[in-house]
PDB file of C-alpha atoms in Angstrom:
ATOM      1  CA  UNK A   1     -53.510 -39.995 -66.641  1.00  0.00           C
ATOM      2  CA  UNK A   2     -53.485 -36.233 -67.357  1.00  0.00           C
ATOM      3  CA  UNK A   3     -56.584 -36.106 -64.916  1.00  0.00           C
ATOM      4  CA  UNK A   4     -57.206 -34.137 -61.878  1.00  0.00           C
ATOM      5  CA  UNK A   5     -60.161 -35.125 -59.940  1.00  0.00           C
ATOM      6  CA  UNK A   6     -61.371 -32.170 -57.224  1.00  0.00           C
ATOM      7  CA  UNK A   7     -64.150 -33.023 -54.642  1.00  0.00           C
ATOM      8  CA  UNK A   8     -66.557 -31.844 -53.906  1.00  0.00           C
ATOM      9  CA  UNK A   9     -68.523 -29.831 -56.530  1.00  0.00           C
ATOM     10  CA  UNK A  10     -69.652 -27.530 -54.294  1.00  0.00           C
ATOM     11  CA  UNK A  11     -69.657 -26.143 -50.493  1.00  0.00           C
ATOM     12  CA  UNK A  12     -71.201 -24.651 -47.945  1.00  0.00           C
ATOM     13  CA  UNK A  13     -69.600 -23.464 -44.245  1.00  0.00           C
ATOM     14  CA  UNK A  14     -70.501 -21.311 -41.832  1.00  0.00           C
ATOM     15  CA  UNK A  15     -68.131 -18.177 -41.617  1.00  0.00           C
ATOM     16  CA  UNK A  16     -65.488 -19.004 -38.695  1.00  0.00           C
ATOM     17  CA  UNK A  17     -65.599 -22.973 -40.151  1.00  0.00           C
ATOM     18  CA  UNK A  18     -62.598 -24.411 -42.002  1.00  0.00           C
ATOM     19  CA  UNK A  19     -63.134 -25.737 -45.505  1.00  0.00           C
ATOM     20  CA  UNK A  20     -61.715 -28.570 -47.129  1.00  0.00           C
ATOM     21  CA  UNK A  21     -61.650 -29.111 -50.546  1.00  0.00           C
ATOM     22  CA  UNK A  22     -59.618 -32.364 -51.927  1.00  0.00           C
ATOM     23  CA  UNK A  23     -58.143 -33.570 -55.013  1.00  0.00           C
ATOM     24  CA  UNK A  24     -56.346 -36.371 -56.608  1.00  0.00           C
ATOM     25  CA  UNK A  25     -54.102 -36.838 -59.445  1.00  0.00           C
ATOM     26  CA  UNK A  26     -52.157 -40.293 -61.673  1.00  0.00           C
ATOM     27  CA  UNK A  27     -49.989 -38.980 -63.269  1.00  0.00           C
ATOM     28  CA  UNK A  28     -46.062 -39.049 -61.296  1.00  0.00           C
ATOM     29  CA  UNK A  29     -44.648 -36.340 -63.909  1.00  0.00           C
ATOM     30  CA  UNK A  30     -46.112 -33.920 -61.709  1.00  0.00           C
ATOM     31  CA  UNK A  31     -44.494 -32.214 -59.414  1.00  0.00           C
ATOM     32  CA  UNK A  32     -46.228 -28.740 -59.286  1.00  0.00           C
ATOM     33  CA  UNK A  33     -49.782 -28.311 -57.342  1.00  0.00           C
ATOM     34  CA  UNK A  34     -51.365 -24.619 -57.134  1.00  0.00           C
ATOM     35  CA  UNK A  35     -54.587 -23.801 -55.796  1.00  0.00           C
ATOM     36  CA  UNK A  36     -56.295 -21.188 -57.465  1.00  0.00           C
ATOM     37  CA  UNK A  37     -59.370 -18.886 -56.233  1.00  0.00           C
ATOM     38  CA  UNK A  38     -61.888 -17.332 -58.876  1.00  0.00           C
ATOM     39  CA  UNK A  39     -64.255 -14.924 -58.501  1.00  0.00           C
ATOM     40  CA  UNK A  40     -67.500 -14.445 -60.749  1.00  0.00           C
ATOM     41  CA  UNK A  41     -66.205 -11.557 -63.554  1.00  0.00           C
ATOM     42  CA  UNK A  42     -62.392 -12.350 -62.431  1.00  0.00           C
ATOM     43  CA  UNK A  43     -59.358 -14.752 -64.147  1.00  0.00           C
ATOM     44  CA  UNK A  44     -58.223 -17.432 -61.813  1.00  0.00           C
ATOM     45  CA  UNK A  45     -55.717 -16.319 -58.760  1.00  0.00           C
ATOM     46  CA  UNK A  46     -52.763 -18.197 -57.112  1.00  0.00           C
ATOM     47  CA  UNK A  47     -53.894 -18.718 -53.795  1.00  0.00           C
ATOM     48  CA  UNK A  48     -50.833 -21.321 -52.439  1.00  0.00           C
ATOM     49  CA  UNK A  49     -48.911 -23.718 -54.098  1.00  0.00           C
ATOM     50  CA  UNK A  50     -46.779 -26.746 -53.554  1.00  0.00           C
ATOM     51  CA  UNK A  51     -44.222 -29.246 -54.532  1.00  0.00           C
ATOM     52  CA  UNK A  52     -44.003 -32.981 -53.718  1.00  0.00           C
ATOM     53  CA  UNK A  53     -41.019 -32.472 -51.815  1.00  0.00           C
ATOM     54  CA  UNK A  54     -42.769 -31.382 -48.666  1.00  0.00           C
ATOM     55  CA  UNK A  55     -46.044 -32.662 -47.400  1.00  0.00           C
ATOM     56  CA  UNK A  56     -47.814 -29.050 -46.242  1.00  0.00           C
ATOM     57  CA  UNK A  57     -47.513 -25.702 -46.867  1.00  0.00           C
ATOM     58  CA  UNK A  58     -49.556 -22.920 -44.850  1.00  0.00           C
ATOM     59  CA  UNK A  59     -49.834 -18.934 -46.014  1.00  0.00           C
ATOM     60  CA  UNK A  60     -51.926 -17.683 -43.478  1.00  0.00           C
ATOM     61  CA  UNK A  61     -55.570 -19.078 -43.710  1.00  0.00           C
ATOM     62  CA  UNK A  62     -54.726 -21.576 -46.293  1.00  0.00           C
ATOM     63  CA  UNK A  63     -52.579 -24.992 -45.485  1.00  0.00           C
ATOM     64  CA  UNK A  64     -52.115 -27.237 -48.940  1.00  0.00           C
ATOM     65  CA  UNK A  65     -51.413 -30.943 -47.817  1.00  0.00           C
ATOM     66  CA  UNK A  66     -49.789 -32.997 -49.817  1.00  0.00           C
ATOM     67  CA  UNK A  67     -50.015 -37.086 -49.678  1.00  0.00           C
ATOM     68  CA  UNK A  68     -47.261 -38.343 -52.103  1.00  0.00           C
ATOM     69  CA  UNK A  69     -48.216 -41.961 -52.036  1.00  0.00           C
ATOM     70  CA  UNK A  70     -51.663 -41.535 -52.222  1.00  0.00           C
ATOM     71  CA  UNK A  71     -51.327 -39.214 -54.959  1.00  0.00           C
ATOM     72  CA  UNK A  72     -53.756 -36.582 -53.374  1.00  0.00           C
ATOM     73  CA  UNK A  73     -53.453 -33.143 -52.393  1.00  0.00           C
ATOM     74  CA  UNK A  74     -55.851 -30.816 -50.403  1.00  0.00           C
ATOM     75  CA  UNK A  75     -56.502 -27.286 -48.936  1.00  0.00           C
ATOM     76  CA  UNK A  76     -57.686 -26.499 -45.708  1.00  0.00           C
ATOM     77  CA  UNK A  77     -59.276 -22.855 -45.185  1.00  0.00           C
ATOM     78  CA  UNK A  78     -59.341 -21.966 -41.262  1.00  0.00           C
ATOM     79  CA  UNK A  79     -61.541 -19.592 -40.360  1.00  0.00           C
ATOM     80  CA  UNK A  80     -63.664 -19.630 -43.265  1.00  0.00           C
ATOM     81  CA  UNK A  81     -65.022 -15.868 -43.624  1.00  0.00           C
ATOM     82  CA  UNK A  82     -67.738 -14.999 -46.302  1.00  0.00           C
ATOM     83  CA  UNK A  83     -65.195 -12.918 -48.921  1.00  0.00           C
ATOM     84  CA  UNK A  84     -63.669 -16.674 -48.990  1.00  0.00           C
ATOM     85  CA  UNK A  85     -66.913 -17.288 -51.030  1.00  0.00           C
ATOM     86  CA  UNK A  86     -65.636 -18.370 -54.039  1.00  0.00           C
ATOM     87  CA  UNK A  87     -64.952 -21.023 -56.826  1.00  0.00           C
ATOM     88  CA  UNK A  88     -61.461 -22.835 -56.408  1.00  0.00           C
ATOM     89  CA  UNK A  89     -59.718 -25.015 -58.384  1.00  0.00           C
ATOM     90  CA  UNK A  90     -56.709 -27.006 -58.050  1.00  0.00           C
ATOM     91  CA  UNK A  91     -54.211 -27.864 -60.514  1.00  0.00           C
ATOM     92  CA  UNK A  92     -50.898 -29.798 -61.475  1.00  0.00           C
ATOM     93  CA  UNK A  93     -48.198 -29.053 -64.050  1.00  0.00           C
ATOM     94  CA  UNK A  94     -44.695 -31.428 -64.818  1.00  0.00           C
ATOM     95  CA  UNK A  95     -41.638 -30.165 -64.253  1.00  0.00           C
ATOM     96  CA  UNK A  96     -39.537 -28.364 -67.148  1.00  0.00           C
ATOM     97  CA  UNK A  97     -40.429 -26.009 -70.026  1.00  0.00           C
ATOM     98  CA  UNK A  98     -44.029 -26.204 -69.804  1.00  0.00           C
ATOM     99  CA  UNK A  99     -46.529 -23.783 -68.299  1.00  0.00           C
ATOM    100  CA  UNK A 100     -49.671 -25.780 -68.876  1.00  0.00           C
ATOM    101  CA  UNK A 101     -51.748 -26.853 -66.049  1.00  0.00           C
ATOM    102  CA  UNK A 102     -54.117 -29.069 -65.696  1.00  0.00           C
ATOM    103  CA  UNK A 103     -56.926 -27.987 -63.710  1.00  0.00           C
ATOM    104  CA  UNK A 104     -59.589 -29.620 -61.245  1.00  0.00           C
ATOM    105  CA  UNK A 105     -63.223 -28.945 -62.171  1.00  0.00           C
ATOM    106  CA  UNK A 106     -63.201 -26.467 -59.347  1.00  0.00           C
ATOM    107  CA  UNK A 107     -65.410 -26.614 -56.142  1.00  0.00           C
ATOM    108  CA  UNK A 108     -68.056 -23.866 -55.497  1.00  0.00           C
ATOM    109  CA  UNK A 109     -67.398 -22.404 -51.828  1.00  0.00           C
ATOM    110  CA  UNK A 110     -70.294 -20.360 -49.506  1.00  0.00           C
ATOM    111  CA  UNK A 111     -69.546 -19.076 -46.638  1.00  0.00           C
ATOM    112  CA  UNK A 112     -72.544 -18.013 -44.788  1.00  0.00           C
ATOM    113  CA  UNK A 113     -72.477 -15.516 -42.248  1.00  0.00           C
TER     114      UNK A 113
ATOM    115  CA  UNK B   1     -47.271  -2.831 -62.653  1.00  0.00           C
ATOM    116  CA  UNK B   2     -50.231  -3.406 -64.712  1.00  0.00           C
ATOM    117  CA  UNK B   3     -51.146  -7.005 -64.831  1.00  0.00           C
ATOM    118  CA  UNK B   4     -52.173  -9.023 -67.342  1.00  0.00           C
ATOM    119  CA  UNK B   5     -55.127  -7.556 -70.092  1.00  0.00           C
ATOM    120  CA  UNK B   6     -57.672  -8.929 -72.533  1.00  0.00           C
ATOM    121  CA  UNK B   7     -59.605  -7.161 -74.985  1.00  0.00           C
ATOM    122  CA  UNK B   8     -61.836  -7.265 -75.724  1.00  0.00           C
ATOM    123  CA  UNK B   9     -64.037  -8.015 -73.017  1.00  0.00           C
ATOM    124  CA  UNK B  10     -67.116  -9.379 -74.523  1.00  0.00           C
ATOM    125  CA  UNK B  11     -67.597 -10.388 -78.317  1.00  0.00           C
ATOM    126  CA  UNK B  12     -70.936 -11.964 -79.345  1.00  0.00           C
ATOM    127  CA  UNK B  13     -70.338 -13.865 -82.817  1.00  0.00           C
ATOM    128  CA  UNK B  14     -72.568 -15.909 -85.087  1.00  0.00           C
ATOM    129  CA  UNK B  15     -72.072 -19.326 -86.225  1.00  0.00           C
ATOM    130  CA  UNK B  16     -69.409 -19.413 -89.260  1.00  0.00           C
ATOM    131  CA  UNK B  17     -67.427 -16.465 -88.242  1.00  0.00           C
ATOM    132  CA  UNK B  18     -64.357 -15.692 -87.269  1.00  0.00           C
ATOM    133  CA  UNK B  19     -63.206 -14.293 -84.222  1.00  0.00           C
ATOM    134  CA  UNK B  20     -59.342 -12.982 -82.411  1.00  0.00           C
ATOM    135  CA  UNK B  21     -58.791 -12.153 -78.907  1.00  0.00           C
ATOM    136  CA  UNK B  22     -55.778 -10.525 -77.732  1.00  0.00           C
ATOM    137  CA  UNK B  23     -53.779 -10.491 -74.714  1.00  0.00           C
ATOM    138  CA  UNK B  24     -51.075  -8.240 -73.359  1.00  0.00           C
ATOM    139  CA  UNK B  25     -49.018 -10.187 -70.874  1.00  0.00           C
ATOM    140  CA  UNK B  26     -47.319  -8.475 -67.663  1.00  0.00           C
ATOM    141  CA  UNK B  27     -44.415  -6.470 -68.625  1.00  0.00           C
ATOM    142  CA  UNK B  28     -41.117  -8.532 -68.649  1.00  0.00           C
ATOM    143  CA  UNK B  29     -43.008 -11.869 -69.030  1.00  0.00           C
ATOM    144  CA  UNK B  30     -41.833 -14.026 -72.473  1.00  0.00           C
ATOM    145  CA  UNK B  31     -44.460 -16.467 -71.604  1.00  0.00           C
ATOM    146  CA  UNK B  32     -48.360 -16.539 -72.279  1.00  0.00           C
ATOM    147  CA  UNK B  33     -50.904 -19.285 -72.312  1.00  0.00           C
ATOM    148  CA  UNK B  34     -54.621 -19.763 -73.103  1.00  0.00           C
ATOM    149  CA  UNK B  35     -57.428 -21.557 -71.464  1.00  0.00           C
ATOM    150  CA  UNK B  36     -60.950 -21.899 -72.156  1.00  0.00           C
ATOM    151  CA  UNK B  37     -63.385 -21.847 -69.412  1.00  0.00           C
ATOM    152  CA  UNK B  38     -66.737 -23.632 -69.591  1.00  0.00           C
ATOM    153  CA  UNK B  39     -69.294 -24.805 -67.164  1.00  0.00           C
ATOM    154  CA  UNK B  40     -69.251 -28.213 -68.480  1.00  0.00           C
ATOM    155  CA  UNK B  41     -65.382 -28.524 -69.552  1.00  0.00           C
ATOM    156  CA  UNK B  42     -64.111 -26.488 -66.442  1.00  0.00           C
ATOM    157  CA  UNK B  43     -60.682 -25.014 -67.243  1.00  0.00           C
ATOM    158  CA  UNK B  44     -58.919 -26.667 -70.417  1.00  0.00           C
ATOM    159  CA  UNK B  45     -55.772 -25.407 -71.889  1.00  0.00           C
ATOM    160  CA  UNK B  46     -55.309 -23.982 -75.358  1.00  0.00           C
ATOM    161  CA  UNK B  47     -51.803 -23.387 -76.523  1.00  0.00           C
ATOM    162  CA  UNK B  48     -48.641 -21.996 -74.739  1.00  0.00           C
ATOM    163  CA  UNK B  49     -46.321 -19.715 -76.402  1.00  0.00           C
ATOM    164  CA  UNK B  50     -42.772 -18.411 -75.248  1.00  0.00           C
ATOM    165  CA  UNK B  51     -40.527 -15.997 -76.927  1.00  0.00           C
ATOM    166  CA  UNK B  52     -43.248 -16.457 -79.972  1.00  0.00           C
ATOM    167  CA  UNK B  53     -42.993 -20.066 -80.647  1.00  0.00           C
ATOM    168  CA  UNK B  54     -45.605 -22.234 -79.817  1.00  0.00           C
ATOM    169  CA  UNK B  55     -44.212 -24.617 -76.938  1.00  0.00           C
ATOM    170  CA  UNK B  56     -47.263 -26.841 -75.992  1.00  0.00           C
ATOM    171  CA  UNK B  57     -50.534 -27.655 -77.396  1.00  0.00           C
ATOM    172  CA  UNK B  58     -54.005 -28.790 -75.790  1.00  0.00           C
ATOM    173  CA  UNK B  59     -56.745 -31.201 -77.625  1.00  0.00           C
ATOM    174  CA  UNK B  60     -58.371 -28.543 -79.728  1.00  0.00           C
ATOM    175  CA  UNK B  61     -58.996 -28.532 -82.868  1.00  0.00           C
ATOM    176  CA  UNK B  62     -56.935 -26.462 -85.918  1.00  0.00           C
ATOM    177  CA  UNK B  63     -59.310 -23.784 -86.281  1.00  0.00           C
ATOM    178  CA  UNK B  64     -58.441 -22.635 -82.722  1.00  0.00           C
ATOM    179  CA  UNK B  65     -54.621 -20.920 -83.570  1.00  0.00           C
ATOM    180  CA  UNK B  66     -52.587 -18.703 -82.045  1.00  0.00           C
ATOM    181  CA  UNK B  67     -49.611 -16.351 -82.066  1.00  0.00           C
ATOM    182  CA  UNK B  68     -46.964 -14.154 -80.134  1.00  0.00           C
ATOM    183  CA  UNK B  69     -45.412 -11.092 -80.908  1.00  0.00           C
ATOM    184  CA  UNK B  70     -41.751  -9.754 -80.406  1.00  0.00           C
ATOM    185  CA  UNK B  71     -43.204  -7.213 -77.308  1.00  0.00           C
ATOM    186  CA  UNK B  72     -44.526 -11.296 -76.002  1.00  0.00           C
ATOM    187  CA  UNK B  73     -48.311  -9.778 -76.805  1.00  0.00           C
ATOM    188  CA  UNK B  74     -49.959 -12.684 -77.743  1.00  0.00           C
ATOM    189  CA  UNK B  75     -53.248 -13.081 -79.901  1.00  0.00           C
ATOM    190  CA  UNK B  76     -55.970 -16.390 -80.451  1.00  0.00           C
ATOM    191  CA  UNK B  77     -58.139 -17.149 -83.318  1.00  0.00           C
ATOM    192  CA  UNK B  78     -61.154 -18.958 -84.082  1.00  0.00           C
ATOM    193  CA  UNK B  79     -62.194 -19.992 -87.354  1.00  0.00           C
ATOM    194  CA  UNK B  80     -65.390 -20.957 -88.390  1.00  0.00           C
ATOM    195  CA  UNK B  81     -67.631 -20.741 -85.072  1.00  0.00           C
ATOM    196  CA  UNK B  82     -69.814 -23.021 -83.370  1.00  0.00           C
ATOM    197  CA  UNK B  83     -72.097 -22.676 -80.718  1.00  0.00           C
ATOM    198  CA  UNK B  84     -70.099 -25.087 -78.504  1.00  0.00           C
ATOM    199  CA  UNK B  85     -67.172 -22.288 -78.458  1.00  0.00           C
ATOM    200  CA  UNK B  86     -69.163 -19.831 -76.378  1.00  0.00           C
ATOM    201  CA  UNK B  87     -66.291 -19.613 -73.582  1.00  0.00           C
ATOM    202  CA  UNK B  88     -64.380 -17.937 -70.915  1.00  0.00           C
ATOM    203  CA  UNK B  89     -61.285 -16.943 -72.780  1.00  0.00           C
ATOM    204  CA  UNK B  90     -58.714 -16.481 -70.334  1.00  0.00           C
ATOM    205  CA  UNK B  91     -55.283 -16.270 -71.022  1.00  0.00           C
ATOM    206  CA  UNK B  92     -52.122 -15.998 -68.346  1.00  0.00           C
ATOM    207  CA  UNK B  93     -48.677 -14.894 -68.351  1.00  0.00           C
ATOM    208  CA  UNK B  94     -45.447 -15.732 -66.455  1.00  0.00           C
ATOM    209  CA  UNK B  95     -41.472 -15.039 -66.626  1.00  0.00           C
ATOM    210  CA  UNK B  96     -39.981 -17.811 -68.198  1.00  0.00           C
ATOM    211  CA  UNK B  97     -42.889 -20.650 -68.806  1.00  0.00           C
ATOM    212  CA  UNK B  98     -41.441 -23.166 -66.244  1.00  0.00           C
ATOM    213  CA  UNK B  99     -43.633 -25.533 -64.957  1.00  0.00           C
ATOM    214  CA  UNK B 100     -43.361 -24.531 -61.235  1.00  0.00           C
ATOM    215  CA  UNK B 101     -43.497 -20.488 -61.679  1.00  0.00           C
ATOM    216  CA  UNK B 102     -46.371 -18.808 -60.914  1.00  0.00           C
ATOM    217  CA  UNK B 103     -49.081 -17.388 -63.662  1.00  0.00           C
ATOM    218  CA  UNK B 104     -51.139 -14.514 -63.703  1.00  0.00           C
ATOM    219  CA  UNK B 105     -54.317 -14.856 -65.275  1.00  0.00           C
ATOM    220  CA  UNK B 106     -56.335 -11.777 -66.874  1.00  0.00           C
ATOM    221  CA  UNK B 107     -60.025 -11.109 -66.343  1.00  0.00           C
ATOM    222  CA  UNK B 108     -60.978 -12.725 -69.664  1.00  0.00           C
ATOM    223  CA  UNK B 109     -63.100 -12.553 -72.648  1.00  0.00           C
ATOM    224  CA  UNK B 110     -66.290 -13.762 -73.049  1.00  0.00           C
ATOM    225  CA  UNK B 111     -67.551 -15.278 -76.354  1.00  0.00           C
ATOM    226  CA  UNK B 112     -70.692 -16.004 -76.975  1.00  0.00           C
ATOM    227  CA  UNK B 113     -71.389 -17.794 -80.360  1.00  0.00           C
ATOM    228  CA  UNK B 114     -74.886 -17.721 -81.711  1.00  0.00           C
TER     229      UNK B 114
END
């Protein structure tokens, strides 16, 4: 239940392509999804982030949809460019005092020119 | 504003030792957590501390510990090493350690245990 299951392990686009990476989660305490980007040397960064309560969120490039009933979230990268090459994982935390996430076992991204 | 740091940056240990990491959260943020990053385990969390009390506690075993400071600079400790804890350390920071507030994460330290 404190799963998060991220598809697909890895990815490959050609630059100006969107990207879609998807994931699914059990457990209904949930209520806070981030996506973050990674790049080889570098900590995890928030890329976009959403809450149940709304079923997409765009910044940009990135759109997060968000599928309640189905328990699934995913982001959608328009206009894939190579410096999107990168490793992304997507997470879920419960609500309250708590800052631990539980992370997706990240999807690989290429972007070829 | 300086984000968040971890020193050091690399370690190399051997099997039996001991090792601590430290990490200096963003200024103004009470609340740090730690991960551990491996290729096979992907991104599993550690402990979480806030205003230097351990709040929350991932499936690791006792010798991995863990502490915060009064300035919320926090510090993690392995005891007796294996090879299996050659990691990604990463540890991230945020305001108040609510579940929907964004983290930073710093760049890391790398452990490798022979």
């Amino acid at each position: 239940q404190q799963q998060v299951k991220q598809s697909p392990q890895s990815l490959i686009v050609q630059k100006g392509g969107i990207s879609i990476i998807n994931c699914a989660y059990e457990n209904t305490a949930f209520d806070y999804f981030p996506w973050y980007q990674q790049f080889p040397g570098k900590g995890p960064a928030l890329l976009i982030a959403i809450r149940p309560d709304v079923s997409e969120k765009k910044e940009g490039r990135f759109t997060i949809s968000f599928n309640k009933s189905a328990k699934q979230f995913s982001l959608h990268i328009m206009d894939s460019q190579p410096g999107d090459s990168a490793t992304y994982f997507c997470a879920a935390s419960k609500r309250g005092a708590t800052n631990k996430l539980i992370f997706g076992t990240g999807t690989l991204l290429a972007v070829q020119p | 504003k300086a984000g968040v740091t971890q020193t050091p940056r690399y370690l190399i240990k051997t099997r039996g030792q001991q090792v601590t990491l430290s990490c200096s959260p963003i200024s103004g943020h009470r609340s740090v957590s730690w991960y551990q990053q491996t290729p096979g385990q992907g991104l599993q969390f550690l402990f979480e501390y806030f205003s230097e009390t351990q709040r929350n506690k991932g499936n690791f075993p006792g010798r991995f510990s863990g502490r915060q400071f009064s300035n919320s600079r926090s510090e993690m400790n392995v005891s007796t090493l294996e090879l299996g804890d050659s990691a990604l350390y990463l540890c991230a920071s945020s305001f108040t350690g609510q579940g929907n507030e964004e983290q930073f994460f710093g760049p890391g330290t790398r452990l490798t245990v022979l």
